[in-house]
Amino acid sequence: MLPRVADSLSFLYLDMVRVVQDDTGVCAQIQVDDDHTDTVYIPTAAVSCLLLGPGVSVTTRALATLARHGTSVVCTGSGGVRAYAGILPDSLTTHWLEQQVNAWANPAARLDVAVRMYGMRFGDEVPESITLAQLRGMEGQRMKALYRILAQQHGIGRFRRNYHPDQWQEQDPVNLALSAANTCLYGIVHAALLALGCSTALGFVHAGTQHAFVYDLADLYKAGTTLPVAFSLHQSTDPEQEARRKFREELRLFRLLPRIVQDIQTLLGSEVDDTADRTERHDVDMVHLWDPKTGVLPAGVNYGQEGS
């Protein structure tokens, strides 16, 4: 069995190294001086997602081995944040993507996922009769209350969330830090979705962008991650850089990636069963054909007699 995405070796981050394939396996090399090169071998079969940060070069032989072992490769910013591109292995199952598409394409199922997302954020039961518009209103009130509490804790007076890319440097330190930290959070969620084979574009609350599902999931964690970081930097002279650095340092305490994986599976699965097999990734041994009556049919079979 391949390891779970939520396991300790599931996401490996590299930067300033050269990733190559030698006779033993895939390794990361870094030139220490003119006469010495440090080499660290990567357990490709035990890594679900390899994050390649700045300064990384990788050979095609190494990429081929990573793909053969079912390892997703994601190009990221410093510290594994800001996901720029992803390479998915051919062996990655479409199970969670199909679950996502089925829920997204059915209006009733999509509404159910959206309601459960709000329920995760609120931390309590959501009444069955409540509408999505009412949930958005509840969310707005709770966010205002959270802003007010954090502002009082840090003694900064009234706070209003503003995001103006065209007037970026004119924003206050908290807004600058929050925008920077949120971007880091989006990158981590993006990497988790790629590792599971989900679509980042098919959101349940957000829509109209290639990162709709990223924004959906990131909203589940902002109150406990990026918001406290941003408000703690209200006196910073460089809030963007400090927000990225502080958020990255505190990720070890958040244990965010296992939560993201579990929450995705909970939202996209029908009924959550702790005893069920919740493996995030399976090898695809055989491609099947879809049929509206039987569901799936084996590929590699000549069905010419059926059409005659």
Tab-separated table of C-alpha atoms in Angstrom:
chain	number	residue	atom	x	y	z
A	1	MET	CA	0.000	0.000	0.000
A	2	LEU	CA	1.203	3.493	-0.783
A	3	PRO	CA	1.377	5.922	2.153
A	4	ARG	CA	-1.494	8.249	2.996
A	5	VAL	CA	-1.245	11.913	2.027
A	6	ALA	CA	-1.716	12.876	5.677
A	7	ASP	CA	1.264	10.813	6.852
A	8	SER	CA	4.454	12.457	8.085
A	9	LEU	CA	6.400	11.932	4.840
A	10	SER	CA	3.532	12.863	2.559
A	11	PHE	CA	4.783	16.328	1.620
A	12	LEU	CA	8.498	16.940	1.167
A	13	TYR	CA	9.765	20.469	0.469
A	14	LEU	CA	13.067	21.155	-1.333
A	15	ASP	CA	14.838	24.334	-2.343
A	16	MET	CA	18.271	25.327	-3.660
A	17	VAL	CA	19.080	21.752	-4.757
A	18	ARG	CA	19.475	19.703	-7.925
A	19	VAL	CA	17.183	16.659	-8.113
A	20	VAL	CA	18.691	13.838	-10.154
A	21	GLN	CA	18.347	10.096	-10.746
A	22	ASP	CA	21.378	7.883	-10.162
A	23	ASP	CA	21.858	4.119	-10.021
A	24	THR	CA	20.355	3.968	-6.511
A	25	GLY	CA	17.349	6.261	-6.833
A	26	VAL	CA	16.240	9.877	-6.861
A	27	CYS	CA	18.382	12.202	-4.783
A	28	ALA	CA	18.764	15.873	-3.965
A	29	GLN	CA	22.254	17.299	-4.419
A	30	ILE	CA	23.668	20.580	-3.167
A	31	GLN	CA	27.145	21.894	-3.872
A	32	VAL	CA	28.829	22.669	-0.541
A	33	ASP	CA	32.156	23.772	-2.013
A	34	ASP	CA	34.277	23.121	-5.076
A	35	ASP	CA	35.248	19.647	-3.889
A	36	HIS	CA	32.202	18.413	-2.001
A	37	THR	CA	28.541	17.756	-2.827
A	38	ASP	CA	25.994	16.709	-0.213
A	39	THR	CA	23.501	14.082	-1.396
A	40	VAL	CA	20.204	13.153	0.247
A	41	TYR	CA	18.132	10.331	-1.212
A	42	ILE	CA	14.378	10.911	-1.519
A	43	PRO	CA	12.013	8.047	-0.595
A	44	THR	CA	9.888	8.622	-3.681
A	45	ALA	CA	7.493	5.733	-3.008
A	46	ALA	CA	6.813	7.116	0.488
A	47	VAL	CA	6.253	10.722	-0.598
A	48	SER	CA	2.826	11.627	-1.915
A	49	CYS	CA	3.716	15.168	-2.989
A	50	LEU	CA	7.110	16.745	-3.668
A	51	LEU	CA	7.175	20.529	-3.329
A	52	LEU	CA	9.905	22.168	-5.410
A	53	GLY	CA	10.814	25.595	-4.079
A	54	PRO	CA	13.075	28.322	-5.499
A	55	GLY	CA	16.461	27.300	-6.857
A	56	VAL	CA	15.515	23.701	-7.680
A	57	SER	CA	16.487	22.025	-10.929
A	58	VAL	CA	15.254	18.537	-11.795
A	59	THR	CA	16.200	16.060	-14.528
A	60	THR	CA	13.723	14.244	-16.743
A	61	ARG	CA	14.921	10.868	-15.423
A	62	ALA	CA	14.101	11.949	-11.877
A	63	LEU	CA	10.674	13.224	-12.950
A	64	ALA	CA	9.979	9.928	-14.714
A	65	THR	CA	10.756	7.998	-11.526
A	66	LEU	CA	8.558	10.294	-9.445
A	67	ALA	CA	5.696	9.795	-11.893
A	68	ARG	CA	6.214	6.024	-11.929
A	69	HIS	CA	6.032	5.932	-8.129
A	70	GLY	CA	2.852	8.018	-8.115
A	71	THR	CA	4.364	11.150	-6.566
A	72	SER	CA	2.736	14.486	-7.380
A	73	VAL	CA	5.214	17.275	-8.117
A	74	VAL	CA	4.254	20.862	-7.279
A	75	CYS	CA	6.278	23.994	-8.067
A	76	THR	CA	5.923	26.378	-5.133
A	77	GLY	CA	7.259	29.546	-3.618
A	78	SER	CA	9.609	29.722	-0.655
A	79	GLY	CA	8.657	27.416	2.193
A	80	GLY	CA	6.157	25.427	0.164
A	81	VAL	CA	3.672	28.262	-0.221
A	82	ARG	CA	2.225	29.895	-3.338
A	83	ALA	CA	1.718	26.873	-5.573
A	84	TYR	CA	2.475	27.846	-9.172
A	85	ALA	CA	2.099	24.602	-11.097
A	86	GLY	CA	1.581	20.915	-10.508
A	87	ILE	CA	2.445	17.679	-12.273
A	88	LEU	CA	0.125	14.779	-11.476
A	89	PRO	CA	1.210	11.157	-11.906
A	90	ASP	CA	-0.678	9.047	-14.403
A	91	SER	CA	-1.336	6.483	-11.675
A	92	LEU	CA	-3.265	8.947	-9.478
A	93	THR	CA	-6.815	7.771	-8.885
A	94	THR	CA	-9.754	9.885	-10.058
A	95	HIS	CA	-11.851	8.776	-7.075
A	96	TRP	CA	-11.888	12.117	-5.253
A	97	LEU	CA	-12.221	14.092	-8.488
A	98	GLU	CA	-15.294	12.032	-9.417
A	99	GLN	CA	-16.731	12.572	-5.945
A	100	GLN	CA	-16.162	16.299	-6.333
A	101	VAL	CA	-17.706	16.482	-9.808
A	102	ASN	CA	-20.766	14.471	-8.750
A	103	ALA	CA	-21.381	16.756	-5.791
A	104	TRP	CA	-20.688	19.929	-7.772
A	105	ALA	CA	-22.944	19.036	-10.720
A	106	ASN	CA	-25.949	18.203	-8.530
A	107	PRO	CA	-27.513	21.437	-7.158
A	108	ALA	CA	-28.866	19.708	-4.044
A	109	ALA	CA	-25.547	17.986	-3.311
A	110	ARG	CA	-23.617	21.197	-3.982
A	111	LEU	CA	-25.817	23.091	-1.534
A	112	ASP	CA	-25.280	20.349	1.044
A	113	VAL	CA	-21.487	20.630	0.723
A	114	ALA	CA	-21.664	24.424	0.975
A	115	VAL	CA	-23.822	24.205	4.111
A	116	ARG	CA	-21.428	21.704	5.693
A	117	MET	CA	-18.520	24.025	4.913
A	118	TYR	CA	-20.199	26.805	6.842
A	119	GLY	CA	-20.921	24.324	9.623
A	120	MET	CA	-17.208	23.482	9.849
A	121	ARG	CA	-16.364	27.165	10.144
A	122	PHE	CA	-18.974	27.890	12.775
A	123	GLY	CA	-18.105	24.854	14.850
A	124	ASP	CA	-21.698	24.042	15.712
A	125	GLU	CA	-24.836	22.594	14.155
A	126	VAL	CA	-26.450	24.513	11.298
A	127	PRO	CA	-30.277	24.414	11.259
A	128	GLU	CA	-31.653	22.289	8.421
A	129	SER	CA	-34.044	25.001	7.245
A	130	ILE	CA	-31.383	27.700	6.912
A	131	THR	CA	-30.684	29.156	3.463
A	132	LEU	CA	-27.342	29.874	1.847
A	133	ALA	CA	-28.078	33.600	1.991
A	134	GLN	CA	-28.660	33.348	5.750
A	135	LEU	CA	-25.394	31.439	6.122
A	136	ARG	CA	-23.520	34.175	4.275
A	137	GLY	CA	-25.068	36.687	6.639
A	138	MET	CA	-24.033	34.634	9.668
A	139	GLU	CA	-20.518	34.373	8.277
A	140	GLY	CA	-20.282	38.131	7.821
A	141	GLN	CA	-21.421	38.798	11.382
A	142	ARG	CA	-19.003	36.276	12.835
A	143	MET	CA	-16.069	37.668	10.874
A	144	LYS	CA	-16.858	41.185	12.087
A	145	ALA	CA	-16.999	39.897	15.650
A	146	LEU	CA	-13.652	38.104	15.212
A	147	TYR	CA	-12.040	41.236	13.766
A	148	ARG	CA	-13.332	43.225	16.735
A	149	ILE	CA	-11.981	40.709	19.279
A	150	LEU	CA	-8.535	40.526	17.663
A	151	ALA	CA	-8.355	44.303	17.332
A	152	GLN	CA	-9.159	44.716	21.036
A	153	GLN	CA	-6.579	42.110	22.006
A	154	HIS	CA	-3.849	43.975	20.147
A	155	GLY	CA	-5.078	47.467	20.996
A	156	ILE	CA	-5.339	48.759	17.437
A	157	GLY	CA	-8.816	50.224	17.539
A	158	ARG	CA	-11.313	49.561	14.801
A	159	PHE	CA	-10.266	47.298	11.925
A	160	ARG	CA	-11.802	47.012	8.489
A	161	ARG	CA	-10.725	44.409	5.966
A	162	ASN	CA	-9.573	46.056	2.743
A	163	TYR	CA	-7.980	44.490	-0.294
A	164	HIS	CA	-6.918	46.939	-2.996
A	165	PRO	CA	-4.236	45.543	-5.344
A	166	ASP	CA	-4.058	48.890	-7.161
A	167	GLN	CA	-3.283	50.678	-3.865
A	168	TRP	CA	-1.213	47.942	-2.285
A	169	GLN	CA	1.342	49.948	-0.312
A	170	GLU	CA	-1.275	52.342	1.035
A	171	GLN	CA	-2.910	49.621	3.138
A	172	ASP	CA	-2.339	49.281	6.874
A	173	PRO	CA	0.075	46.608	8.201
A	174	VAL	CA	-2.684	44.189	9.286
A	175	ASN	CA	-4.305	44.156	5.848
A	176	LEU	CA	-0.937	43.733	4.141
A	177	ALA	CA	0.040	40.892	6.470
A	178	LEU	CA	-3.341	39.203	6.058
A	179	SER	CA	-3.165	39.313	2.258
A	180	ALA	CA	0.353	37.852	2.308
A	181	ALA	CA	-0.521	35.100	4.805
A	182	ASN	CA	-3.700	34.212	2.917
A	183	THR	CA	-1.685	33.773	-0.266
A	184	CYS	CA	0.542	31.301	1.576
A	185	LEU	CA	-2.522	29.440	2.820
A	186	TYR	CA	-3.930	29.255	-0.716
A	187	GLY	CA	-0.691	27.666	-1.893
A	188	ILE	CA	-0.844	24.940	0.752
A	189	VAL	CA	-4.487	24.136	0.013
A	190	HIS	CA	-3.672	24.096	-3.711
A	191	ALA	CA	-0.879	21.568	-3.137
A	192	ALA	CA	-3.172	19.320	-1.076
A	193	LEU	CA	-5.850	19.357	-3.786
A	194	LEU	CA	-3.318	18.459	-6.463
A	195	ALA	CA	-2.012	15.577	-4.356
A	196	LEU	CA	-5.548	14.175	-4.061
A	197	GLY	CA	-6.295	14.673	-7.752
A	198	CYS	CA	-9.144	17.148	-7.154
A	199	SER	CA	-10.014	20.117	-9.350
A	200	THR	CA	-9.117	23.503	-7.904
A	201	ALA	CA	-11.715	25.196	-10.156
A	202	LEU	CA	-14.927	23.439	-9.062
A	203	GLY	CA	-15.877	25.315	-5.914
A	204	PHE	CA	-19.029	24.948	-3.851
A	205	VAL	CA	-19.236	28.459	-2.373
A	206	HIS	CA	-16.911	30.368	-4.704
A	207	ALA	CA	-17.252	30.230	-8.491
A	208	GLY	CA	-15.872	31.729	-11.686
A	209	THR	CA	-12.149	31.231	-11.006
A	210	GLN	CA	-9.616	28.450	-11.429
A	211	HIS	CA	-9.004	28.592	-7.664
A	212	ALA	CA	-12.627	28.468	-6.485
A	213	PHE	CA	-12.241	25.258	-4.442
A	214	VAL	CA	-8.958	26.568	-3.007
A	215	TYR	CA	-10.788	29.634	-1.671
A	216	ASP	CA	-13.591	27.440	-0.314
A	217	LEU	CA	-11.235	25.328	1.750
A	218	ALA	CA	-8.915	28.140	2.805
A	219	ASP	CA	-11.863	29.927	4.438
A	220	LEU	CA	-12.147	26.997	6.858
A	221	TYR	CA	-8.773	27.783	8.423
A	222	LYS	CA	-8.258	31.541	8.289
A	223	ALA	CA	-9.757	32.250	11.706
A	224	GLY	CA	-7.223	29.990	13.408
A	225	THR	CA	-4.196	30.614	11.207
A	226	THR	CA	-3.727	33.723	9.085
A	227	LEU	CA	-5.885	36.153	11.079
A	228	PRO	CA	-3.999	35.814	14.408
A	229	VAL	CA	-0.696	36.088	12.531
A	230	ALA	CA	-1.779	39.237	10.694
A	231	PHE	CA	-3.060	41.055	13.790
A	232	SER	CA	0.119	40.238	15.709
A	233	LEU	CA	2.062	42.218	13.069
A	234	HIS	CA	0.106	45.464	13.374
A	235	GLN	CA	3.312	47.362	14.225
A	236	SER	CA	5.559	45.653	11.687
A	237	THR	CA	7.599	47.710	9.251
A	238	ASP	CA	7.589	44.836	6.727
A	239	PRO	CA	4.290	43.021	7.357
A	240	GLU	CA	4.285	41.014	4.107
A	241	GLN	CA	7.648	39.341	4.622
A	242	GLU	CA	7.118	38.812	8.346
A	243	ALA	CA	3.644	37.349	7.764
A	244	ARG	CA	4.976	34.764	5.312
A	245	ARG	CA	7.851	33.874	7.640
A	246	LYS	CA	5.760	33.667	10.810
A	247	PHE	CA	2.990	31.697	9.112
A	248	ARG	CA	5.531	29.239	7.726
A	249	GLU	CA	7.143	28.794	11.159
A	250	GLU	CA	3.808	28.138	12.846
A	251	LEU	CA	2.643	25.545	10.314
A	252	ARG	CA	4.322	22.851	12.416
A	253	LEU	CA	1.970	23.710	15.270
A	254	PHE	CA	-1.126	23.963	13.069
A	255	ARG	CA	-0.703	20.449	11.563
A	256	LEU	CA	-2.685	21.884	8.701
A	257	LEU	CA	-2.132	19.385	5.888
A	258	PRO	CA	-3.692	16.391	7.683
A	259	ARG	CA	-6.699	18.561	8.507
A	260	ILE	CA	-7.074	19.690	4.903
A	261	VAL	CA	-6.957	16.113	3.617
A	262	GLN	CA	-9.481	14.893	6.175
A	263	ASP	CA	-11.825	17.824	5.563
A	264	ILE	CA	-11.756	17.312	1.775
A	265	GLN	CA	-12.636	13.660	2.205
A	266	THR	CA	-15.353	14.475	4.721
A	267	LEU	CA	-16.930	17.060	2.431
A	268	LEU	CA	-16.746	14.964	-0.735
A	269	GLY	CA	-17.575	11.597	0.804
A	270	SER	CA	-21.173	10.553	1.375
A	271	GLU	CA	-21.117	9.304	4.952
A	272	VAL	CA	-17.988	9.554	7.088
A	273	ASP	CA	-16.974	6.163	8.463
A	274	ASP	CA	-13.852	6.117	10.595
A	275	THR	CA	-13.463	2.390	9.999
A	276	ALA	CA	-13.689	2.674	6.228
A	277	ASP	CA	-10.719	2.694	3.902
A	278	ARG	CA	-9.933	6.393	3.429
A	279	THR	CA	-6.751	5.962	1.420
A	280	GLU	CA	-6.068	9.195	-0.406
A	281	ARG	CA	-4.304	7.698	-3.378
A	282	HIS	CA	-4.443	4.385	-5.206
A	283	ASP	CA	-2.513	3.036	-8.149
A	284	VAL	CA	-4.639	2.814	-11.281
A	285	ASP	CA	-3.998	-0.665	-12.648
A	286	MET	CA	-6.663	-0.606	-15.368
A	287	VAL	CA	-8.519	2.079	-17.270
A	288	HIS	CA	-12.247	1.404	-17.529
A	289	LEU	CA	-14.945	2.539	-19.957
A	290	TRP	CA	-18.038	4.383	-18.755
A	291	ASP	CA	-21.507	3.064	-19.566
A	292	PRO	CA	-24.813	4.750	-18.536
A	293	LYS	CA	-26.412	1.393	-17.649
A	294	THR	CA	-23.678	-0.802	-16.221
A	295	GLY	CA	-21.468	1.925	-14.800
A	296	VAL	CA	-18.026	0.711	-15.935
A	297	LEU	CA	-16.771	-1.777	-18.475
A	298	PRO	CA	-13.250	-3.160	-18.906
A	299	ALA	CA	-11.061	-1.391	-21.426
A	300	GLY	CA	-8.879	-3.215	-23.930
A	301	VAL	CA	-11.824	-5.265	-25.193
A	302	ASN	CA	-13.147	-5.193	-28.747
A	303	TYR	CA	-16.878	-4.425	-28.539
A	304	GLY	CA	-17.395	-4.565	-32.305
A	305	GLN	CA	-19.980	-7.351	-32.086
A	306	GLU	CA	-22.249	-5.206	-29.867
A	307	GLY	CA	-22.712	-2.546	-32.502
A	308	SER	CA	-23.535	-4.979	-35.348
